[in-house]
C-alpha atoms as a printed R data frame, in Angstrom:
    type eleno elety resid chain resno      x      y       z
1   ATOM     1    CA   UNK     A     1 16.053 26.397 -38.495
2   ATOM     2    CA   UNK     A     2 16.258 29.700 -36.479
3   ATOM     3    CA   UNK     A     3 16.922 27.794 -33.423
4   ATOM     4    CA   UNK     A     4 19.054 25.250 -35.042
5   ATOM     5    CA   UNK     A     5 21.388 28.383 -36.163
6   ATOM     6    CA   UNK     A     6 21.530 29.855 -32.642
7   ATOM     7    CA   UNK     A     7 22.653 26.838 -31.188
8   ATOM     8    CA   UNK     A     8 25.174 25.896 -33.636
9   ATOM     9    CA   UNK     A     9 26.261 29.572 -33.977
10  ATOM    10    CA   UNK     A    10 26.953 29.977 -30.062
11  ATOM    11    CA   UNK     A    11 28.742 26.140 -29.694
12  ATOM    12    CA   UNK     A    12 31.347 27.693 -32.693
13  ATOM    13    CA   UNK     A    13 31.875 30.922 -31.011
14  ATOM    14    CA   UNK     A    14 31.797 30.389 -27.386
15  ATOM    15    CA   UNK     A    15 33.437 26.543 -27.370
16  ATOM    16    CA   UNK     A    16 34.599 25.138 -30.760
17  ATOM    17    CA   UNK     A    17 36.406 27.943 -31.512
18  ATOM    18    CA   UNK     A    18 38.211 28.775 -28.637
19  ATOM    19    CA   UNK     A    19 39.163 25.576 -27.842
20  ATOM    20    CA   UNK     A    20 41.076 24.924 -31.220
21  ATOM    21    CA   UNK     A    21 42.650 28.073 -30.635
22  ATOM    22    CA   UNK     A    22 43.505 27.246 -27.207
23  ATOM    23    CA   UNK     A    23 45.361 23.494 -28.459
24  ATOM    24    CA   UNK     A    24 47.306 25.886 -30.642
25  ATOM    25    CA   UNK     A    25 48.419 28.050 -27.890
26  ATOM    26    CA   UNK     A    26 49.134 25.896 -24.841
27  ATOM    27    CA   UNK     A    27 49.624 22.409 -24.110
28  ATOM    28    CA   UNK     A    28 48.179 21.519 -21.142
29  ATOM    29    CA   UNK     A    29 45.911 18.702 -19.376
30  ATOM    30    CA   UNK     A    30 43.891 21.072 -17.836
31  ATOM    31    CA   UNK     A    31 40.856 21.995 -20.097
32  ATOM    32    CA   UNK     A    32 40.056 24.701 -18.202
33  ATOM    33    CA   UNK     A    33 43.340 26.520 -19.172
34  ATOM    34    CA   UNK     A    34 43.457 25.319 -22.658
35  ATOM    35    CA   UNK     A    35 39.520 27.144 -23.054
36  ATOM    36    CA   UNK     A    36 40.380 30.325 -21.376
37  ATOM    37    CA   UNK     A    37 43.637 30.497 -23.274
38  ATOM    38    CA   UNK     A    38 41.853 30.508 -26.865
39  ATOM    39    CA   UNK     A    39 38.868 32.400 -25.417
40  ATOM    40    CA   UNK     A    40 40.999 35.169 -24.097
41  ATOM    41    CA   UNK     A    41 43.241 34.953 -27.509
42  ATOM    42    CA   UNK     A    42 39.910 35.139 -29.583
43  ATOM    43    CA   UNK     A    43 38.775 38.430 -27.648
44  ATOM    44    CA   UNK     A    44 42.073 39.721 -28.799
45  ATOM    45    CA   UNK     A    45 41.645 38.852 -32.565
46  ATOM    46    CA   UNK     A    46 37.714 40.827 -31.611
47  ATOM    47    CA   UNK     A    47 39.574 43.564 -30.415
48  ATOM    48    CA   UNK     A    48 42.322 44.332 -33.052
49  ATOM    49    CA   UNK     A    49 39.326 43.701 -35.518
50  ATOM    50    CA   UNK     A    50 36.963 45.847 -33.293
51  ATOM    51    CA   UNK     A    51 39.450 49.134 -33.810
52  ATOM    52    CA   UNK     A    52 40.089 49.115 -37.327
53  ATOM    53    CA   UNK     A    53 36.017 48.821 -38.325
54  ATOM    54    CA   UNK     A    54 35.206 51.047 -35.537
55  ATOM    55    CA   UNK     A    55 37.492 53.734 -37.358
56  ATOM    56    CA   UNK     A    56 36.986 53.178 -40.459
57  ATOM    57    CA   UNK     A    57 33.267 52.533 -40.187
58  ATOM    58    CA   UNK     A    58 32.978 49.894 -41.650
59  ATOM    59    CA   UNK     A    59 30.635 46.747 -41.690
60  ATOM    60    CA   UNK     A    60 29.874 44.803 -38.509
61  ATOM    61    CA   UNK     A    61 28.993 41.605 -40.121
62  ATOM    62    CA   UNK     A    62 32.006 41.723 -42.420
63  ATOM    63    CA   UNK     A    63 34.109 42.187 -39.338
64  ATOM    64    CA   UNK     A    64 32.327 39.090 -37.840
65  ATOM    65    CA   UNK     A    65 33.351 37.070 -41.010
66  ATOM    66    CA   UNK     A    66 36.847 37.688 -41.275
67  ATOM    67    CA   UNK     A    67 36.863 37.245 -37.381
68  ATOM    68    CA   UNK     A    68 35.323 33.551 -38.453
69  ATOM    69    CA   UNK     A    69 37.659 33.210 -40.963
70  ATOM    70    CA   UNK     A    70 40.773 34.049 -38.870
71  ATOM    71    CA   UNK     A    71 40.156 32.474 -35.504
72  ATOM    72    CA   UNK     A    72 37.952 29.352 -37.028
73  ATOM    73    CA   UNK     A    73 41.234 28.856 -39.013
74  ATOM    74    CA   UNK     A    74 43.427 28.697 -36.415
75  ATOM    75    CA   UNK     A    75 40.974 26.736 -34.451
76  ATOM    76    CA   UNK     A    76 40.642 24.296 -36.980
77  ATOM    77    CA   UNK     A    77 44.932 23.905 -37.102
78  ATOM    78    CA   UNK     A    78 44.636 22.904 -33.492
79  ATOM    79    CA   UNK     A    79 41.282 20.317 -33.459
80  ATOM    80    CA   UNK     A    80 43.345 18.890 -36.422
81  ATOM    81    CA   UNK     A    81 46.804 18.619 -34.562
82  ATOM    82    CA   UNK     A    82 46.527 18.498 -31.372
83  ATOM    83    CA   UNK     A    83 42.873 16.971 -30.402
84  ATOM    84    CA   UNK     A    84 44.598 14.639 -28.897
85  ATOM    85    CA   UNK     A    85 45.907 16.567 -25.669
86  ATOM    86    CA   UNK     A    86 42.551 17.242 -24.744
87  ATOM    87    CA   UNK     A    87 42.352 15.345 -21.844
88  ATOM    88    CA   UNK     A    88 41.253 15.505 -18.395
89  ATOM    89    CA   UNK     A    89 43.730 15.121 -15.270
90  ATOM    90    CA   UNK     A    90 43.637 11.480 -13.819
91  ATOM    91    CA   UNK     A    91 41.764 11.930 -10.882
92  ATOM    92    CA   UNK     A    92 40.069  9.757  -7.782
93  ATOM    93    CA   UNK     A    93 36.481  9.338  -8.939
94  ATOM    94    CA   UNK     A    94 34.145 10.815  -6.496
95  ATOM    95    CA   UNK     A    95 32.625  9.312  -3.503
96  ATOM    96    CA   UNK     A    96 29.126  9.301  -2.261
97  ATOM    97    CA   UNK     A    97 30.172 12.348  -0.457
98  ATOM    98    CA   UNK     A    98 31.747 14.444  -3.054
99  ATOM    99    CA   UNK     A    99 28.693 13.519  -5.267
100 ATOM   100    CA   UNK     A   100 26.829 14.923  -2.617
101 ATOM   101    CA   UNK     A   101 28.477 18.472  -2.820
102 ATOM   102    CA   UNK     A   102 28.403 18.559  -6.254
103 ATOM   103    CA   UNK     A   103 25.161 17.946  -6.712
104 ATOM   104    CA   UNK     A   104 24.160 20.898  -3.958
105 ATOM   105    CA   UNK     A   105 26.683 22.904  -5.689
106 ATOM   106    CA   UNK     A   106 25.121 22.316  -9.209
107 ATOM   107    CA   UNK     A   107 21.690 23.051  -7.753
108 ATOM   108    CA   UNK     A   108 22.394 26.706  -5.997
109 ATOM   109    CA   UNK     A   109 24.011 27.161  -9.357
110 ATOM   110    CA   UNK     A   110 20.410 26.554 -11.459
111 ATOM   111    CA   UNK     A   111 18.895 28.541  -8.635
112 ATOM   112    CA   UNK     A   112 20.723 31.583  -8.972
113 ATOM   113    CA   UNK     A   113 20.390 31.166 -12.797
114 ATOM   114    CA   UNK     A   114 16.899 31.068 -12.932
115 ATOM   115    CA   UNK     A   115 16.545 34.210 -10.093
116 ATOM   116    CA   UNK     A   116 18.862 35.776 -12.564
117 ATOM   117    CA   UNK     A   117 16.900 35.229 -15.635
118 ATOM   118    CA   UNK     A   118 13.279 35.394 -14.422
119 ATOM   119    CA   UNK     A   119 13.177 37.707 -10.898
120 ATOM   120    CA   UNK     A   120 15.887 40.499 -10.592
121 ATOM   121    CA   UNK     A   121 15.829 43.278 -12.848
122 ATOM   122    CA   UNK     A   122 18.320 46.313 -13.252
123 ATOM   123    CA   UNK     A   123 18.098 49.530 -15.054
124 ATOM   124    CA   UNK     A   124 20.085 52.331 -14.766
125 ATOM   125    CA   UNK     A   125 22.045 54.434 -17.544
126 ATOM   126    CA   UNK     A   126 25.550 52.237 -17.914
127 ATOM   127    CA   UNK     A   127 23.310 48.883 -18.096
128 ATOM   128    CA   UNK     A   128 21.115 50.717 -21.177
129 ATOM   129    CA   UNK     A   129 23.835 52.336 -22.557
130 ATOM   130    CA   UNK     A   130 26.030 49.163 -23.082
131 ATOM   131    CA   UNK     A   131 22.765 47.105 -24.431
132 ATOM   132    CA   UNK     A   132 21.710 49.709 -26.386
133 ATOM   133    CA   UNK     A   133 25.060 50.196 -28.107
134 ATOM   134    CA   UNK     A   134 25.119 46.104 -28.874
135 ATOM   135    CA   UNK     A   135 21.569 47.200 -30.542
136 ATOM   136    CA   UNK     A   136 22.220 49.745 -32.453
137 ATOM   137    CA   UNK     A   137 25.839 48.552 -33.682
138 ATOM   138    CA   UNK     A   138 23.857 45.419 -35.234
139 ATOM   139    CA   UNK     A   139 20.754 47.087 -36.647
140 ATOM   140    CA   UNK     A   140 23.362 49.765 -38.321
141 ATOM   141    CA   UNK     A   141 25.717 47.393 -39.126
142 ATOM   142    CA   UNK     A   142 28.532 48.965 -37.985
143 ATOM   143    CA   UNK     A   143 31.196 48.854 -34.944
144 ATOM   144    CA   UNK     A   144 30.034 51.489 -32.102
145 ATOM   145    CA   UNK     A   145 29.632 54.197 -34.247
146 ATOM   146    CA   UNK     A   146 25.825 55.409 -34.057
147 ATOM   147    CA   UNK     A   147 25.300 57.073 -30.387
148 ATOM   148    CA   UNK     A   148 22.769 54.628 -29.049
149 ATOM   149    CA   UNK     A   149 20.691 57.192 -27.075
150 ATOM   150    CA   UNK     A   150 19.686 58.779 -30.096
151 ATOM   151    CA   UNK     A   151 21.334 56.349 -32.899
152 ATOM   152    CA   UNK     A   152 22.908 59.309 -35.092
153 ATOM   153    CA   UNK     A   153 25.847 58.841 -36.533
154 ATOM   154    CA   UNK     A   154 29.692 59.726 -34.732
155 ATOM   155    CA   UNK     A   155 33.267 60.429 -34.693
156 ATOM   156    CA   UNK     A   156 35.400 57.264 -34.043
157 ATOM   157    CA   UNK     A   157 35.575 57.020 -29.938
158 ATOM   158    CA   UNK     A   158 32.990 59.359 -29.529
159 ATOM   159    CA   UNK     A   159 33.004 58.450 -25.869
160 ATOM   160    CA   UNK     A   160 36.359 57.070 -25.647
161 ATOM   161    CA   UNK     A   161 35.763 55.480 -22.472
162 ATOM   162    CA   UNK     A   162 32.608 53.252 -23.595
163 ATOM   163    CA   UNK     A   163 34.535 52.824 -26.927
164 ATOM   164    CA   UNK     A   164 37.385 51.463 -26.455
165 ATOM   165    CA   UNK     A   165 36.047 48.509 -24.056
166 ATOM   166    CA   UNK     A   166 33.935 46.856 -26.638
167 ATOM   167    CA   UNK     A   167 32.135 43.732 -24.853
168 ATOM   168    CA   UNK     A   168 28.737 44.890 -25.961
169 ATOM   169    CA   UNK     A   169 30.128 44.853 -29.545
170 ATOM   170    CA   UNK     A   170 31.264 41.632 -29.121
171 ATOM   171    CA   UNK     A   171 27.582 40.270 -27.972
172 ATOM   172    CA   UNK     A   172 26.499 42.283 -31.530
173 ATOM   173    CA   UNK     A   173 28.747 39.907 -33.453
174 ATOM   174    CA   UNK     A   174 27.287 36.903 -31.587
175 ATOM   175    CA   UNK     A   175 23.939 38.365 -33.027
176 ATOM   176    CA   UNK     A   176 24.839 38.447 -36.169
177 ATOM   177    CA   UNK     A   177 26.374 35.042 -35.789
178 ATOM   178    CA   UNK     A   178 23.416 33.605 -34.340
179 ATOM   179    CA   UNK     A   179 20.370 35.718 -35.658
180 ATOM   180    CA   UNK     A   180 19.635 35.964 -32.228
181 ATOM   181    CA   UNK     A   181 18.409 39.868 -31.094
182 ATOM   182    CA   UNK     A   182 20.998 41.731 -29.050
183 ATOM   183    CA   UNK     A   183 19.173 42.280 -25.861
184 ATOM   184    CA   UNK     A   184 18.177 38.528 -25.375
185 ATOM   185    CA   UNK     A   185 22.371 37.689 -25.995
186 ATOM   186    CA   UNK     A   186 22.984 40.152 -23.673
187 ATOM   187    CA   UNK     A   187 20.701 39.454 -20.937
188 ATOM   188    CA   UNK     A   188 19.250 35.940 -21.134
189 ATOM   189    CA   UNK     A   189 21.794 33.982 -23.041
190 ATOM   190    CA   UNK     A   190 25.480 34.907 -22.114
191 ATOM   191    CA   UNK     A   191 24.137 34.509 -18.027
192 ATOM   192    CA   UNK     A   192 23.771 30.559 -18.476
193 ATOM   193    CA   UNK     A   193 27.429 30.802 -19.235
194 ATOM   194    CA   UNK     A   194 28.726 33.276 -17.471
195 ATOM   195    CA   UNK     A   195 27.009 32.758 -13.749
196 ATOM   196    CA   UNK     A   196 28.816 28.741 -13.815
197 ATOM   197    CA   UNK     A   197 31.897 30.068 -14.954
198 ATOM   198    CA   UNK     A   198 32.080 32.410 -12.429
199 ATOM   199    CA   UNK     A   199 31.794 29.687  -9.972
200 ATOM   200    CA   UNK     A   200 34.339 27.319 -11.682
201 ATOM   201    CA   UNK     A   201 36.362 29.348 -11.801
202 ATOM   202    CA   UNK     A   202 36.189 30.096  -7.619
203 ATOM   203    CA   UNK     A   203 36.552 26.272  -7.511
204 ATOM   204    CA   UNK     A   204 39.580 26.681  -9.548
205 ATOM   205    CA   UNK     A   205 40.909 29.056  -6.933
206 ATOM   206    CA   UNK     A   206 40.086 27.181  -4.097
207 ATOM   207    CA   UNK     A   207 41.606 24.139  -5.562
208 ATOM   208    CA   UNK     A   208 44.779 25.846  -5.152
209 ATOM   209    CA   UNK     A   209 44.393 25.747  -1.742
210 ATOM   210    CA   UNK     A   210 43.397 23.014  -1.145
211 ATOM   211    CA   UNK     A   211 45.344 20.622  -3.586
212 ATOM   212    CA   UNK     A   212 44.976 17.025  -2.065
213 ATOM   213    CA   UNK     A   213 41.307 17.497  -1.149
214 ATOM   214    CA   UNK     A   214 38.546 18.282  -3.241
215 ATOM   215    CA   UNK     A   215 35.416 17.960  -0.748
216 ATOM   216    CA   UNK     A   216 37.408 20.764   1.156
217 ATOM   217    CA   UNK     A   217 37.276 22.769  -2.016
218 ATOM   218    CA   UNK     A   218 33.790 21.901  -2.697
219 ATOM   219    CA   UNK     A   219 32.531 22.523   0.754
220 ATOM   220    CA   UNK     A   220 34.594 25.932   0.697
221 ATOM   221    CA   UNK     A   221 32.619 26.686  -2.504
222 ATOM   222    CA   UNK     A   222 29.089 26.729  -0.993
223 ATOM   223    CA   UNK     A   223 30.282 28.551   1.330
224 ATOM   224    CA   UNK     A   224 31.540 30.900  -0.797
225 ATOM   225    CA   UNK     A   225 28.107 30.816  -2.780
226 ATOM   226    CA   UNK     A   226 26.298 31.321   0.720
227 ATOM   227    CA   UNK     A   227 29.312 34.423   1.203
228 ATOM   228    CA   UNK     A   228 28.202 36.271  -2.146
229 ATOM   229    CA   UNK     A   229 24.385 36.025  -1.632
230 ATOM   230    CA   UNK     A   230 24.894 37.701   1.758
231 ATOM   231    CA   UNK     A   231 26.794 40.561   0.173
232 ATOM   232    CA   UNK     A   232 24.494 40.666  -2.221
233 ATOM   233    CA   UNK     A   233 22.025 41.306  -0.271
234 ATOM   234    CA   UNK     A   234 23.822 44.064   2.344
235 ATOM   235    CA   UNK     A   235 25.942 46.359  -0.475
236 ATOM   236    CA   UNK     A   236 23.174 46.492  -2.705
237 ATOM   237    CA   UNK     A   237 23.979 47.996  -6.293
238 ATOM   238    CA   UNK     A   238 27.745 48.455  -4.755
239 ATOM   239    CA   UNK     A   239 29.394 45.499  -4.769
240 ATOM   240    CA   UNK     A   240 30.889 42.653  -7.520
241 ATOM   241    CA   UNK     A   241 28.852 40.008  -5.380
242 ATOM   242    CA   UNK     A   242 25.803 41.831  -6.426
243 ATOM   243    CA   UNK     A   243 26.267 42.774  -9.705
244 ATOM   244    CA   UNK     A   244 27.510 39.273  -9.688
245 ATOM   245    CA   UNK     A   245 23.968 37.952  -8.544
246 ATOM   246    CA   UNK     A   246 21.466 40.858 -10.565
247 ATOM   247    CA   UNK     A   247 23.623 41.770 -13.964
248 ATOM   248    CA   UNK     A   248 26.314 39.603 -14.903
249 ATOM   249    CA   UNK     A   249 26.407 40.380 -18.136
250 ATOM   250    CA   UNK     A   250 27.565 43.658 -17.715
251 ATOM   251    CA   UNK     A   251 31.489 44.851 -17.872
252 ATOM   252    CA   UNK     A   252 32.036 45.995 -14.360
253 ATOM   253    CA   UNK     A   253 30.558 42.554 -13.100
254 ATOM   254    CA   UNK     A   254 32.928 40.456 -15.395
255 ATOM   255    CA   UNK     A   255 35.939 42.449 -14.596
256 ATOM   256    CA   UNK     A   256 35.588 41.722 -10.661
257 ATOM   257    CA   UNK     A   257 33.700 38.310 -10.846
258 ATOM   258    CA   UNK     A   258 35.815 36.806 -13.930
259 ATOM   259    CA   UNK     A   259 38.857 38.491 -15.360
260 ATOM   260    CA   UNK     A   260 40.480 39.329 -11.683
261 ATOM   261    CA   UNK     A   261 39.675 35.829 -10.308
262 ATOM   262    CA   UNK     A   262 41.433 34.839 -13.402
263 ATOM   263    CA   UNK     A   263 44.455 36.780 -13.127
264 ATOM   264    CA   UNK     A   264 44.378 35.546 -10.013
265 ATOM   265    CA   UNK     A   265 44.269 31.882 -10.719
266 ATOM   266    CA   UNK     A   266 47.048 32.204 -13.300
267 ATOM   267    CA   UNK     A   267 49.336 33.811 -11.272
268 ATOM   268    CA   UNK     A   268 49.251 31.778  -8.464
269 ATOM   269    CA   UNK     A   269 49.712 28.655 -10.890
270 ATOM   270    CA   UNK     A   270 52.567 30.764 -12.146
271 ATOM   271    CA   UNK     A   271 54.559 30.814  -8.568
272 ATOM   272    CA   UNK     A   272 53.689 27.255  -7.883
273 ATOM   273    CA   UNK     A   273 54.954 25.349 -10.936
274 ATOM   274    CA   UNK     A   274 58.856 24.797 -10.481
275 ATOM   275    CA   UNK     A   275 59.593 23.613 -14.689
276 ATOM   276    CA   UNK     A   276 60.060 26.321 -16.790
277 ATOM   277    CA   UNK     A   277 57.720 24.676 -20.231
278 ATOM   278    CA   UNK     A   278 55.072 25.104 -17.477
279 ATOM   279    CA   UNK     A   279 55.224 28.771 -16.431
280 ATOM   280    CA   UNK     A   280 55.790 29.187 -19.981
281 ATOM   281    CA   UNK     A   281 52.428 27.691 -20.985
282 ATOM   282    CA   UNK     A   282 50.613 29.848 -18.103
283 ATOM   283    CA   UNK     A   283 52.551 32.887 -18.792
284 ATOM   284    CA   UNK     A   284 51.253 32.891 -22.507
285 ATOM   285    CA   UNK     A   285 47.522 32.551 -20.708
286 ATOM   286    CA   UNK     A   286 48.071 35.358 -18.798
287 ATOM   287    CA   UNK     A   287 49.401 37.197 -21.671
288 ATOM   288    CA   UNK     A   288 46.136 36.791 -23.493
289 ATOM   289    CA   UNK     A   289 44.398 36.945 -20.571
290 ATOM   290    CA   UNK     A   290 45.651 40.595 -19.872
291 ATOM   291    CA   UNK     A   291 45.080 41.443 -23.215
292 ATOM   292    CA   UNK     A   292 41.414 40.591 -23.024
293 ATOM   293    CA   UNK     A   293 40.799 42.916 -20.280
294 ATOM   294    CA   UNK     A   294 41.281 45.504 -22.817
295 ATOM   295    CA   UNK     A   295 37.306 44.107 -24.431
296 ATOM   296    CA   UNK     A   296 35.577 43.593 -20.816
297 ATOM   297    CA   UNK     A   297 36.162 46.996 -18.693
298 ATOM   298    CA   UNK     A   298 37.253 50.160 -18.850
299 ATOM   299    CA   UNK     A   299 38.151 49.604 -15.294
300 ATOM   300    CA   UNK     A   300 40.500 46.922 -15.905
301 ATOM   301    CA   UNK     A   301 42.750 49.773 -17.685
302 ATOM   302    CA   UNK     A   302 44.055 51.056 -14.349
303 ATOM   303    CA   UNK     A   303 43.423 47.724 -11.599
304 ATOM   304    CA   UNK     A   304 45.205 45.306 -14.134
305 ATOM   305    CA   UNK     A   305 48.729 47.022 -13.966
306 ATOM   306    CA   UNK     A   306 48.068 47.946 -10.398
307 ATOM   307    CA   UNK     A   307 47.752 44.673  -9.909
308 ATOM   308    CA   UNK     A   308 50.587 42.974 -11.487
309 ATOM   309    CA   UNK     A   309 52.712 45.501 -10.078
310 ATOM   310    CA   UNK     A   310 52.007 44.687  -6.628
311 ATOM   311    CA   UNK     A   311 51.953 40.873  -7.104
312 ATOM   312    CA   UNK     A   312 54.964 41.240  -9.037
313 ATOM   313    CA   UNK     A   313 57.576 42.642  -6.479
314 ATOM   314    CA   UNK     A   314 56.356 40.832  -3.975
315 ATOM   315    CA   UNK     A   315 56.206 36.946  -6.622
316 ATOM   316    CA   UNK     A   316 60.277 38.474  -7.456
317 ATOM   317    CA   UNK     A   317 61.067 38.860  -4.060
318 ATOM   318    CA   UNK     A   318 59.898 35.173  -3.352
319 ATOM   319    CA   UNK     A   319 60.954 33.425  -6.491
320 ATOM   320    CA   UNK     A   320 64.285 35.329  -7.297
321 ATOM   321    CA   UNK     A   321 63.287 34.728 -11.152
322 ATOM   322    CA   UNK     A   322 64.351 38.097 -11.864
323 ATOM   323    CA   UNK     A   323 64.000 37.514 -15.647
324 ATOM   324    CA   UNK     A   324 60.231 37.763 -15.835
325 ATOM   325    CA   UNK     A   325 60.144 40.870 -14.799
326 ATOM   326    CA   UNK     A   326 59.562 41.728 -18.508
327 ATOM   327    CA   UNK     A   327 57.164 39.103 -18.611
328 ATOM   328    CA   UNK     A   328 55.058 41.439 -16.077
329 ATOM   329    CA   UNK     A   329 55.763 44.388 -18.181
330 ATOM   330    CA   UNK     A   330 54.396 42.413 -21.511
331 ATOM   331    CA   UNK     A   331 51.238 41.207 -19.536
332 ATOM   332    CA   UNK     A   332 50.730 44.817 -18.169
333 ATOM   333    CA   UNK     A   333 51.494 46.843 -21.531
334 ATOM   334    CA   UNK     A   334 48.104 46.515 -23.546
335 ATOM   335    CA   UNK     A   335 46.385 47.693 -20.740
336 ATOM   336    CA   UNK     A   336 48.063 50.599 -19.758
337 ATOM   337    CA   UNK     A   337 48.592 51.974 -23.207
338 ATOM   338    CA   UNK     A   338 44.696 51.685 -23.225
339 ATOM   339    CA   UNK     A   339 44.649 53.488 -19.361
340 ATOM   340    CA   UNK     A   340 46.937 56.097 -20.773
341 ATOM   341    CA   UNK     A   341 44.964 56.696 -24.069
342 ATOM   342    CA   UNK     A   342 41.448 57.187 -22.245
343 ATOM   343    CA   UNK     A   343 43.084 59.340 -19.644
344 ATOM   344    CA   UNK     A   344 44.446 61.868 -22.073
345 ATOM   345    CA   UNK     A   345 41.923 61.941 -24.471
346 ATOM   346    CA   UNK     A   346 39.569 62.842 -21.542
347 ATOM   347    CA   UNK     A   347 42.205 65.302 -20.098
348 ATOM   348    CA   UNK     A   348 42.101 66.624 -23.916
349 ATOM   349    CA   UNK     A   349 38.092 66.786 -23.656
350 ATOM   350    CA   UNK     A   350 38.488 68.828 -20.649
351 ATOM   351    CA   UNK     A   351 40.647 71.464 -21.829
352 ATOM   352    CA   UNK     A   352 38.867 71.452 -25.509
353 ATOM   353    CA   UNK     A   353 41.978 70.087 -27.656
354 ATOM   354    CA   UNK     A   354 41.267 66.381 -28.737
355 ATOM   355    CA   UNK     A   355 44.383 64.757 -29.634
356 ATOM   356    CA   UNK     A   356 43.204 62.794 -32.099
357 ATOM   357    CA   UNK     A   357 42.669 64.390 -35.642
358 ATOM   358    CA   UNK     A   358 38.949 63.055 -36.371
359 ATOM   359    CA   UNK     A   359 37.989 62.751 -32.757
C-alpha cells in the first residue's frame, strides 16, 4: 500500500495535475508546452500558498490539501474540457537511423541516472541546509519555520534569502503527499525526473535550430551530453554542467540546467511565431514560467530580469512589436519585487533595522 501511495501520489502531483492545469491555460499541440505551462502555474499556486503558512505558521499538510484542492480542481476543469487537444505534432516516423540516436541518447541518459543515484555524492552546507529544511518543515509540520540546523522554532524569513525560494518546501509537500521521507524525494526520486528533463528540454532547444531535421538535433544532443560530462569533469563543484551531473536536485542546478534553458526556449518560440493567438499562448508560459523562478533560486531574483532585459531590446529592435514591452515588464515583475525584497531586508540586517515588523 505504501508503495502503491507513492506512486499514485507523485503521477497526481508531478503529471496529472499539471497537465489539466496546463489544457486550461494554453492550447497548444505541443505537450511539452502544455506540461510546463501547468507545472510552472502549479509552483505558483505552491508559492502564494507557501507565504501565507510560512507567516502565519501554520500547518504544512493543510497547506498541501488546499494546494490539492485548488490546482486538482482546476486540473480536473481541463482533463474534462479540453482532453481532447492533447495531441502530439504529426510527424515523419523515425528511421532506422533516428532510432539509432535515440536509443544511444536514451542510454547515456540511464547512465548518468544511475552514476547520479548510486556513485557521486555531495555535501557541503547549502546542499544540507536545503534537505534539512524539507526535513524538518515535514516532521514539524509547518512551512520553513524551525531553523533546520538546530530545528528551534523562528521568525517568518528568518533567513530571507533561503526563505523566500521555497523548492525544498515544495519536495516536503510531495512527502506528505506521498509518505515518502524527505531526503529520499529530494535526492533519489525527483533526479529520475529531473536529469531527462533537463535533456528534453536541450532537445527542445536544439530543435529550434534545426527545424526540418531531427537526426541533426539528435546528433547535436549527444554531443551536447558528451559537452557537459567534459565540463563536469574540468570546473569541478563550479559549474551548472556539474552540479548538473552530481546534485540536480538542488536550486542553483535547476535554475541554470532548467528554468534558463526554459526561458530560453520560450522566448525564442516567442520571436519565431508570426500569429498573434500563438505568442499569446507562449507569452502566458513564460508568464508562469517567470513566476516559478520565484520557488527554484534565489539566484533567479537578479539573472531573470537581467535577462529579459537584454533579450528584450534587442527581440524589440528586431520585431518592432513595441506593445509587448509590458509583456516583458509582467514576466520580469515577480521576480524583481522578490530581488528587491531580499536585497533590502539584508541591507536592513546589515545596518540592524529589519523592515519588517516580526522579522
Amino acid at each position: 500500500m505504501m508503495v502503491l501511495r507513492a506512486v499514485v501520489g507523485f503521477i497526481t502531483a508531478l503529471f496529472l495535475i499539471p497537465v489539466g492545469i496546463g489544457l486550461t491555460l494554453v492550447h497548444t499541440e505541443k505537450p511539452g508546452t502544455v506540461y510546463m505551462t501547468g507545472f510552472f502555474a502549479s509552483l505558483c499556486v505552491f508559492e502564494a500558498l507557501f507565504l501565507v503558512f510560512h507567516i502565519m505558521l501554520w500547518s504544512l499538510r493543510v497547506m498541501t490539501l488546499l494546494w490539492l484542492l485548488l490546482c486538482g480542481g482546476v486540473a480536473l476543469w481541463g482533463w474534462l474540457k479540453n482532453r481532447h487537444s492533447l495531441k502530439h505534432e504529426k510527424r515523419v516516423p523515425p528511421d532506422r537511423m533516428e532510432r539509432l540516436l535515440l536509443s544511444v541518447i536514451a542510454t547515456l541518459i540511464v547512465v548518468q541516472m544511475l552514476n547520479t543515484l548510486l556513485n557521486a555524492y555531495y555535501g557541503n552546507w547549502d546542499d544540507e541546509t536545503y534537505c534539512g529544511t524539507a526535513v524538518v518543515s515535514y516532521y514539524t509540520d509547518t512551512a520553513d519555520r524551525y531553523a533546520p540546523q538546530h530545528i528551534v522554532e523562528k521568525s517568518p524569513f528568518y533567513d530571507v534569502q533561503h526563505c523566500l525560494a521555497a523548492w525544498p518546501i515544495y519536495c516536503a509537500m510531495l512527502s506528505v503527499i506521498t509518505k515518502v521521507h524527505p531526503t529520499i524525494v529530494f535526492r533519489t526520486l525527483l533526479p529520475l525526473l529531473e536529469i531527462p528533463t533537463v535533456y528534453y528540454i536541450a532537445y527542445l532547444l536544439l530543435r529550434a535550430f534545426f527545424p526540418k531535421n531531427r537526426k541533426k538535433a539528435e546528433l547535436a544532443l549527444i554531443f551536447y551530453y558528451v559537452f557537459v560530462l567534459a565540463a563536469a569533469e574540468k570546473m569541478y563543484g563550479v559549474s551548472s554542467e556539474w552540479w548538473q551531473v552530481v546534485n540536480i536536485w538542488t536550486s542553483k542546478a535547476l535554475a541554470f540546467s532548467v528554468m534558463v534553458p526554459v526561458l530560453l526556449y520560450l522566448l525564442i518560440c516567442i520571436e519565431s511565431s508570426a500569429e498573434e493567438k500563438q505568442r499569446d499562448q507562449y507569452w502566458r508560459s513564460m508568464f508562469f514560467a517567470c513566476t516559478a523562478c520565484c520557488v527554484i533560486s534565489t539566484t533567479l531574483y537578479v539573472v531573470v530580469p537581467v535577462f529579459l532585459a537584454l533579450w528584450g531590446i534587442f527581440y524589440l529592435g528586431r520585431t518592432k512589436r513595441w506593445k509587448e514591452i509590458f509583456r516583458f515588464a509582467a514576466c520580469g515583475l515577480p521576480v524583481t519585487v522578490c530581488a528587491v525584497f531580499v536585497l533590502t531586508n539584508r541591507f536592513a540586517d546589515i545596518v540592524g533595522y529589519p523592515l519588517i515588523p516580526f522579522y
